[in-house]
Short mmCIF file of C-alpha atoms in Angstrom, two decimals:
data_model
loop_
_atom_site.label_atom_id
_atom_site.label_comp_id
_atom_site.label_asym_id
_atom_site.label_seq_id
_atom_site.Cartn_x
_atom_site.Cartn_y
_atom_site.Cartn_z
CA MET A 1 -11.06 -0.19 -16.91
CA SER A 2 -7.98 -0.83 -14.47
CA GLN A 3 -6.25 2.12 -12.96
CA PHE A 4 -3.39 1.74 -10.80
CA ASN A 5 -2.99 4.50 -8.11
CA ALA A 6 -0.28 5.67 -5.83
CA TYR A 7 -0.29 8.80 -3.03
CA HIS A 8 2.02 10.63 -1.21
CA LYS A 9 -0.11 12.34 1.61
CA ASN A 10 1.37 15.31 3.63
CA ALA A 11 4.06 16.00 1.38
CA ARG A 12 5.84 19.09 2.75
CA ILE A 13 6.01 21.24 -0.25
CA SER A 14 3.44 23.64 -1.67
CA ALA A 15 0.87 22.29 -4.13
CA GLN A 16 1.43 25.12 -6.16
CA LYS A 17 5.04 24.08 -6.76
CA VAL A 18 4.47 20.61 -7.60
CA ARG A 19 1.26 21.31 -9.81
CA LEU A 20 3.88 22.90 -12.38
CA VAL A 21 5.79 19.79 -12.62
CA ALA A 22 2.51 17.74 -12.59
CA ASN A 23 1.03 19.63 -15.61
CA MET A 24 4.05 18.81 -17.65
CA VAL A 25 3.91 15.05 -17.38
CA ARG A 26 0.20 14.68 -17.57
CA GLY A 27 -0.69 12.42 -20.52
CA MET A 28 2.71 10.88 -20.95
CA TYR A 29 3.99 7.28 -21.11
CA ALA A 30 5.15 6.31 -17.76
CA ASP A 31 8.90 5.74 -18.67
CA GLU A 32 8.79 8.91 -20.62
CA ALA A 33 7.59 10.75 -17.75
CA LEU A 34 10.34 9.47 -15.41
CA ASP A 35 12.92 10.27 -17.72
CA THR A 36 11.65 14.00 -17.94
CA LEU A 37 11.25 14.38 -14.24
CA LYS A 38 14.88 12.97 -13.60
CA TYR A 39 16.40 15.88 -15.38
CA GLN A 40 14.01 18.83 -13.85
CA PRO A 41 15.53 20.84 -11.12
CA GLN A 42 12.47 21.33 -8.77
CA ARG A 43 12.28 19.67 -5.56
CA GLY A 44 8.42 18.55 -6.50
CA ALA A 45 9.77 16.73 -9.68
CA ARG A 46 11.68 14.25 -7.11
CA MET A 47 8.40 13.59 -5.14
CA LEU A 48 6.47 13.34 -8.34
CA GLU A 49 8.97 10.76 -9.50
CA LYS A 50 8.79 8.74 -6.43
CA VAL A 51 4.81 8.51 -6.52
CA ILE A 52 4.85 7.31 -10.24
CA LYS A 53 7.46 4.76 -9.53
CA SER A 54 5.23 3.51 -6.58
CA ALA A 55 2.12 3.40 -9.33
CA VAL A 56 4.10 1.61 -11.75
CA GLY A 57 5.34 -0.90 -9.14
CA ASN A 58 1.39 -1.32 -8.28
CA ALA A 59 0.51 -2.19 -12.08
CA GLN A 60 3.65 -4.61 -12.11
CA ASP A 61 2.78 -6.63 -8.95
CA PRO A 62 0.87 -9.59 -10.00
CA ASP A 63 -0.60 -10.29 -6.56
CA GLN A 64 -2.54 -7.20 -7.13
CA ASN A 65 -3.78 -7.74 -10.74
CA ASN A 66 -5.26 -11.01 -10.86
CA GLY A 67 -1.72 -12.77 -11.69
CA ARG A 68 -1.12 -10.33 -14.67
CA GLY A 69 1.78 -7.55 -14.39
CA TYR A 70 1.99 -4.85 -16.74
CA LYS A 71 4.99 -3.28 -18.65
CA ILE A 72 5.87 -0.01 -17.74
CA GLU A 73 6.21 0.84 -21.76
CA ASP A 74 2.29 0.10 -21.76
CA LEU A 75 1.36 2.56 -18.96
CA VAL A 76 0.23 6.05 -19.51
CA VAL A 77 -0.07 8.64 -16.91
CA THR A 78 -3.88 9.83 -17.05
CA ASP A 79 -4.42 11.40 -13.68
CA VAL A 80 -2.17 13.48 -11.70
CA ARG A 81 -3.78 15.41 -8.78
CA VAL A 82 -1.79 17.63 -6.51
CA ASP A 83 -4.16 19.04 -3.67
CA GLY A 84 -3.60 21.22 -0.74
CA GLY A 85 -2.94 19.35 2.58
CA PRO A 86 -3.04 20.56 6.06
CA MET A 87 -0.81 23.78 6.97
CA PHE A 88 1.41 24.38 9.81
CA LYS A 89 0.69 27.87 11.24
CA ARG A 90 3.62 29.78 12.84
CA ILE A 91 3.93 33.25 14.11
CA ARG A 92 6.30 35.73 13.03
CA PRO A 93 6.91 38.89 15.28
CA ARG A 94 6.97 42.20 13.52
CA ALA A 95 7.57 45.80 14.53
CA ARG A 96 5.47 47.52 17.00
CA GLY A 97 4.13 44.53 18.73
CA MET A 98 2.44 43.22 15.67
CA ALA A 99 2.67 39.47 14.67
CA PHE A 100 2.27 37.95 10.97
CA MET A 101 1.13 34.52 10.25
CA ILE A 102 3.38 32.11 8.41
CA LYS A 103 1.89 28.97 6.58
CA LYS A 104 3.86 25.93 6.33
CA ARG A 105 1.90 24.28 3.42
CA SER A 106 1.72 20.66 2.54
CA SER A 107 0.10 18.80 -0.18
CA HIS A 108 -1.41 15.53 -1.22
CA ILE A 109 0.12 14.02 -4.49
CA ARG A 110 -2.08 11.44 -6.29
CA VAL A 111 -1.09 9.36 -9.61
CA GLY A 112 -3.14 7.32 -11.72
CA LEU A 113 -1.55 5.05 -14.57
CA THR A 114 -3.91 3.20 -17.16
CA HIS A 115 -2.81 0.47 -19.61
CA ILE A 116 -2.73 1.80 -23.03
CA ASP A 117 -5.26 -0.75 -24.49
CA GLU A 118 -7.71 0.40 -22.08
CA ILE A 119 -7.86 4.28 -23.01
#
């Protein structure tokens, strides 16, 4: 079974925010998922859209697939994983000499597409 993957490592957005959009497109056809993400207002939708386009490009490249390219209509988004990445830790001064930690979170976005005949 051939699966076409694409990654976006260290995306500067919280994984929790991207997962909301990722759950929406899981199981859709790739072209349908791209159409759905195009009209979503979230910033994470733009990042996920780029990763899906990259995975589609990997599927359509005949050099990577033994001389065979797959159509976008025949690809299904089977695997969307959004994991937490490294955090930038910053200190915010507070009253009475205290300091609070601010975590600027990042995430790793992974998309896997599968050809419809192999599901």
